[in-house]
Amino acid sequence: CHALRRHFPHRPEMHVVHETVYQTLYVQGRGQLRRELAGALRSGRARRRPHRQANCRQPRFTDPMVMISERPAEAAERAVPGHWEGDLIIGKDSGSAIGTLVERSTRYVMLLHLPTDHTAASVRDALTQTAQKLPQHLKRSLTWDQGAEMAAHRSFTLATDIPVYFCDPASPWQRGSNENTNGLLRQYFPKGTDLSVHTREHLDAVATQLNRRPRKTLGWETPAERLHKLLTA
């Protein structure tokens, strides 16, 4: 388009913008002619890819999210126990799942039993049931990604008094402890397997094994030892 203006500066009928070219190729072109014309483009696409506009993005959940930037500083510093990271391990055919909870300062692990589905209601109920086992001073916050399974985050907070903070899109490092733990859990629950075959008791046994495993990041203490030390300090 710019070349036409340069070569024909005094012939405005030869001046076109790039949108005119695309409209001619993608809207007016038909059949074999359209394929041949589109093939001449640098991208070679037979169909035009629509542009996304950030201001037209639909809200992720009905209840507004509170982003990780609003999370208390003590959670980032890992000095106070009770701030958790959460995620899902998905099983074969995206049916069954296991929820993973990791306490940030101690790396203590708790697992959620989700043998049939991982809908927002199922995840909320499993989270609520697990959180009710915790003492009040270990219920400070939960950080999760923006997965659809957390659509019921508001009702979880109302039931447990635990605020939920959401990571930025495509930022798994904001839940680094959880990502690392999920890697360890894949030794027990390989990708592509049916997670519904594992009982709640088996999940508890696996969590116990991880909580008794010495961690370099904890100075070779175990998560269970570090949690006990913080709770009795």
Short mmCIF file of C-alpha atoms in Angstrom, two decimals:
data_model
loop_
_atom_site.label_atom_id
_atom_site.label_comp_id
_atom_site.label_asym_id
_atom_site.label_seq_id
_atom_site.Cartn_x
_atom_site.Cartn_y
_atom_site.Cartn_z
CA CYS A 1 0.00 0.00 0.00
CA HIS A 2 2.81 2.41 0.84
CA ALA A 3 4.60 1.42 -2.36
CA LEU A 4 1.56 2.42 -4.43
CA ARG A 5 1.59 5.88 -2.87
CA ARG A 6 5.29 6.20 -3.63
CA HIS A 7 5.02 5.05 -7.26
CA PHE A 8 1.77 6.91 -8.06
CA PRO A 9 1.87 10.05 -5.90
CA HIS A 10 -0.49 11.99 -8.17
CA ARG A 11 -3.10 9.27 -8.73
CA PRO A 12 -5.25 9.04 -5.59
CA GLU A 13 -7.42 6.34 -7.20
CA MET A 14 -4.36 4.05 -6.85
CA HIS A 15 -4.01 4.76 -3.14
CA VAL A 16 -5.50 2.05 -0.91
CA VAL A 17 -5.11 1.08 2.72
CA HIS A 18 -4.30 -2.45 3.83
CA GLU A 19 -7.87 -2.98 5.08
CA THR A 20 -9.16 -2.54 1.53
CA VAL A 21 -6.88 -5.34 0.36
CA TYR A 22 -8.02 -7.67 3.14
CA GLN A 23 -11.68 -6.91 2.53
CA THR A 24 -11.25 -7.72 -1.17
CA LEU A 25 -9.49 -11.01 -0.47
CA TYR A 26 -11.52 -12.31 2.43
CA VAL A 27 -14.96 -10.83 1.87
CA GLN A 28 -15.36 -10.52 -1.90
CA GLY A 29 -13.26 -13.53 -2.91
CA ARG A 30 -15.09 -16.84 -3.43
CA GLY A 31 -14.13 -20.48 -3.99
CA GLN A 32 -10.91 -21.27 -5.83
CA LEU A 33 -10.27 -17.60 -6.54
CA ARG A 34 -10.35 -16.82 -2.83
CA ARG A 35 -7.93 -19.64 -2.04
CA GLU A 36 -5.52 -18.49 -4.74
CA LEU A 37 -5.65 -14.88 -3.60
CA ALA A 38 -5.26 -15.78 0.07
CA GLY A 39 -2.34 -18.05 -0.80
CA ALA A 40 -0.52 -15.04 -2.20
CA LEU A 41 -0.51 -13.41 1.22
CA ARG A 42 2.55 -13.77 3.40
CA SER A 43 0.54 -15.63 6.05
CA GLY A 44 -1.15 -17.87 3.48
CA ARG A 45 -4.28 -18.11 5.64
CA ALA A 46 -7.54 -19.01 3.94
CA ARG A 47 -9.45 -17.21 6.68
CA ARG A 48 -8.67 -14.03 8.46
CA ARG A 49 -7.78 -14.20 12.13
CA PRO A 50 -9.86 -11.71 14.13
CA HIS A 51 -8.13 -9.21 16.36
CA ARG A 52 -8.93 -9.39 20.04
CA GLN A 53 -9.54 -6.21 21.92
CA ALA A 54 -8.58 -6.20 25.59
CA ASN A 55 -11.42 -3.88 26.51
CA CYS A 56 -13.93 -6.36 25.04
CA ARG A 57 -12.73 -9.29 27.17
CA GLN A 58 -15.52 -10.90 29.14
CA PRO A 59 -15.16 -11.15 32.93
CA ARG A 60 -13.74 -14.53 33.96
CA PHE A 61 -16.23 -15.10 36.79
CA THR A 62 -19.57 -13.71 37.86
CA ASP A 63 -18.07 -12.71 41.21
CA PRO A 64 -15.14 -10.34 40.69
CA MET A 65 -11.65 -11.63 41.32
CA VAL A 66 -9.17 -10.17 43.79
CA MET A 67 -5.78 -10.28 42.10
CA ILE A 68 -2.52 -11.46 43.62
CA SER A 69 -1.24 -7.89 43.71
CA GLU A 70 -3.74 -7.30 46.54
CA ARG A 71 -2.48 -10.24 48.60
CA PRO A 72 -0.89 -9.35 51.97
CA ALA A 73 2.87 -8.88 51.88
CA GLU A 74 3.32 -11.52 54.57
CA ALA A 75 2.15 -14.15 52.09
CA ALA A 76 4.89 -13.26 49.61
CA GLU A 77 7.51 -13.21 52.37
CA ARG A 78 6.56 -16.73 53.56
CA ALA A 79 7.20 -15.66 57.15
CA VAL A 80 3.74 -16.48 58.50
CA PRO A 81 2.05 -19.87 57.99
CA GLY A 82 -1.49 -20.09 56.71
CA HIS A 83 -1.15 -18.81 53.15
CA TRP A 84 -1.90 -21.56 50.64
CA GLU A 85 -1.46 -22.13 46.90
CA GLY A 86 -3.90 -24.35 45.03
CA ASP A 87 -4.25 -26.11 41.71
CA LEU A 88 -5.65 -29.22 40.03
CA ILE A 89 -3.99 -32.30 38.59
CA ILE A 90 -6.28 -33.48 35.80
CA GLY A 91 -6.75 -37.17 34.99
CA LYS A 92 -7.50 -39.11 31.84
CA ASP A 93 -9.97 -37.49 29.42
CA SER A 94 -10.24 -34.46 31.74
CA GLY A 95 -12.68 -36.35 33.96
CA SER A 96 -11.20 -37.07 37.38
CA ALA A 97 -8.87 -34.73 39.22
CA ILE A 98 -6.89 -34.24 42.40
CA GLY A 99 -6.80 -30.85 44.07
CA THR A 100 -3.46 -29.81 45.51
CA LEU A 101 -2.97 -27.36 48.36
CA VAL A 102 0.51 -26.25 49.43
CA GLU A 103 1.21 -24.05 52.43
CA ARG A 104 3.69 -21.41 51.27
CA SER A 105 6.03 -21.10 54.25
CA THR A 106 6.35 -24.83 55.06
CA ARG A 107 5.45 -26.56 51.74
CA TYR A 108 2.98 -28.67 53.70
CA VAL A 109 0.66 -30.52 51.30
CA MET A 110 -3.04 -31.39 51.44
CA LEU A 111 -4.86 -33.22 48.63
CA LEU A 112 -8.49 -32.96 47.51
CA HIS A 113 -10.41 -36.03 46.36
CA LEU A 114 -12.25 -35.27 43.07
CA PRO A 115 -12.93 -38.70 41.53
CA THR A 116 -15.85 -37.81 39.24
CA ASP A 117 -15.41 -34.21 38.06
CA HIS A 118 -13.77 -30.89 38.80
CA THR A 119 -16.68 -28.50 38.41
CA ALA A 120 -16.77 -25.27 40.37
CA ALA A 121 -19.27 -26.75 42.83
CA SER A 122 -17.23 -29.92 43.41
CA VAL A 123 -13.99 -28.01 43.90
CA ARG A 124 -15.65 -25.52 46.25
CA ASP A 125 -17.12 -28.32 48.37
CA ALA A 126 -13.82 -30.21 48.54
CA LEU A 127 -11.92 -27.05 49.44
CA THR A 128 -14.44 -26.15 52.12
CA GLN A 129 -14.34 -29.62 53.65
CA THR A 130 -10.54 -29.56 53.77
CA ALA A 131 -10.31 -26.01 55.11
CA GLN A 132 -12.63 -26.86 57.98
CA LYS A 133 -9.96 -29.23 59.30
CA LEU A 134 -7.49 -26.36 59.73
CA PRO A 135 -7.06 -24.23 62.85
CA GLN A 136 -8.03 -20.60 62.38
CA HIS A 137 -4.44 -19.31 62.26
CA LEU A 138 -3.73 -21.54 59.24
CA LYS A 139 -6.60 -20.05 57.23
CA ARG A 140 -5.13 -16.76 56.03
CA SER A 141 -5.39 -16.90 52.23
CA LEU A 142 -5.59 -19.10 49.14
CA THR A 143 -3.92 -18.28 45.81
CA TRP A 144 -5.17 -19.96 42.62
CA ASP A 145 -4.99 -19.45 38.88
CA GLN A 146 -7.98 -18.26 36.85
CA GLY A 147 -9.30 -21.72 36.03
CA ALA A 148 -13.06 -22.21 35.68
CA GLU A 149 -13.02 -24.58 38.66
CA MET A 150 -12.76 -21.52 40.94
CA ALA A 151 -15.93 -19.84 39.69
CA ALA A 152 -17.52 -20.44 43.12
CA HIS A 153 -14.67 -18.73 44.97
CA ARG A 154 -16.98 -16.24 46.65
CA SER A 155 -19.12 -18.91 48.31
CA PHE A 156 -15.94 -20.70 49.44
CA THR A 157 -14.74 -17.52 51.12
CA LEU A 158 -18.11 -17.00 52.79
CA ALA A 159 -18.06 -20.57 54.13
CA THR A 160 -14.47 -20.55 55.40
CA ASP A 161 -13.49 -16.90 55.86
CA ILE A 162 -10.45 -17.57 53.64
CA PRO A 163 -9.87 -14.87 50.99
CA VAL A 164 -8.95 -16.09 47.51
CA TYR A 165 -6.38 -14.27 45.38
CA PHE A 166 -5.96 -14.94 41.67
CA CYS A 167 -2.74 -15.11 39.68
CA ASP A 168 -2.22 -13.10 36.54
CA PRO A 169 -2.95 -15.00 33.30
CA ALA A 170 -0.22 -17.39 32.14
CA SER A 171 1.88 -16.80 35.27
CA PRO A 172 2.46 -20.22 36.90
CA TRP A 173 5.53 -18.88 38.73
CA GLN A 174 3.16 -16.93 40.97
CA ARG A 175 2.29 -20.32 42.46
CA GLY A 176 5.83 -21.68 42.42
CA SER A 177 5.50 -23.93 45.47
CA ASN A 178 2.38 -25.52 44.05
CA GLU A 179 3.90 -26.07 40.61
CA ASN A 180 6.91 -27.78 42.18
CA THR A 181 4.70 -29.98 44.33
CA ASN A 182 2.59 -30.98 41.34
CA GLY A 183 5.78 -32.22 39.70
CA LEU A 184 6.48 -34.40 42.74
CA LEU A 185 2.92 -35.70 42.74
CA ARG A 186 3.19 -36.86 39.14
CA GLN A 187 5.53 -39.57 40.43
CA TYR A 188 2.48 -41.03 42.17
CA PHE A 189 -0.18 -39.95 39.67
CA PRO A 190 1.23 -40.09 36.11
CA LYS A 191 -0.27 -37.96 33.37
CA GLY A 192 -2.99 -39.57 31.30
CA THR A 193 -4.11 -41.97 34.02
CA ASP A 194 -7.52 -42.35 35.63
CA LEU A 195 -7.31 -40.54 38.97
CA SER A 196 -10.70 -41.82 40.13
CA VAL A 197 -9.12 -45.17 41.08
CA HIS A 198 -7.35 -43.54 44.01
CA THR A 199 -9.23 -43.47 47.31
CA ARG A 200 -9.26 -40.57 49.72
CA GLU A 201 -7.15 -42.70 52.08
CA HIS A 202 -4.53 -43.19 49.38
CA LEU A 203 -4.37 -39.45 48.75
CA ASP A 204 -3.84 -38.85 52.46
CA ALA A 205 -1.03 -41.43 52.48
CA VAL A 206 0.70 -39.74 49.54
CA ALA A 207 0.39 -36.34 51.21
CA THR A 208 1.93 -37.80 54.37
CA GLN A 209 4.88 -39.15 52.38
CA LEU A 210 5.53 -35.75 50.83
CA ASN A 211 5.18 -33.99 54.16
CA ARG A 212 7.82 -36.31 55.62
CA ARG A 213 10.27 -35.81 52.76
CA PRO A 214 13.23 -33.53 53.61
CA ARG A 215 13.38 -30.45 51.38
CA LYS A 216 16.48 -28.54 50.39
CA THR A 217 14.53 -25.28 50.41
CA LEU A 218 13.68 -25.93 54.09
CA GLY A 219 17.29 -26.62 55.10
CA TRP A 220 16.56 -30.36 54.82
CA GLU A 221 13.73 -30.21 57.31
CA THR A 222 10.48 -31.86 56.32
CA PRO A 223 7.31 -29.82 55.73
CA ALA A 224 5.74 -31.53 58.75
CA GLU A 225 8.70 -30.58 60.95
CA ARG A 226 8.71 -26.98 59.74
CA LEU A 227 4.97 -26.62 60.28
CA HIS A 228 5.23 -28.05 63.80
CA LYS A 229 8.10 -25.68 64.60
CA LEU A 230 6.15 -22.63 63.44
CA LEU A 231 3.01 -23.63 65.30
CA THR A 232 4.83 -24.20 68.58
CA ALA A 233 7.17 -21.20 68.39
#
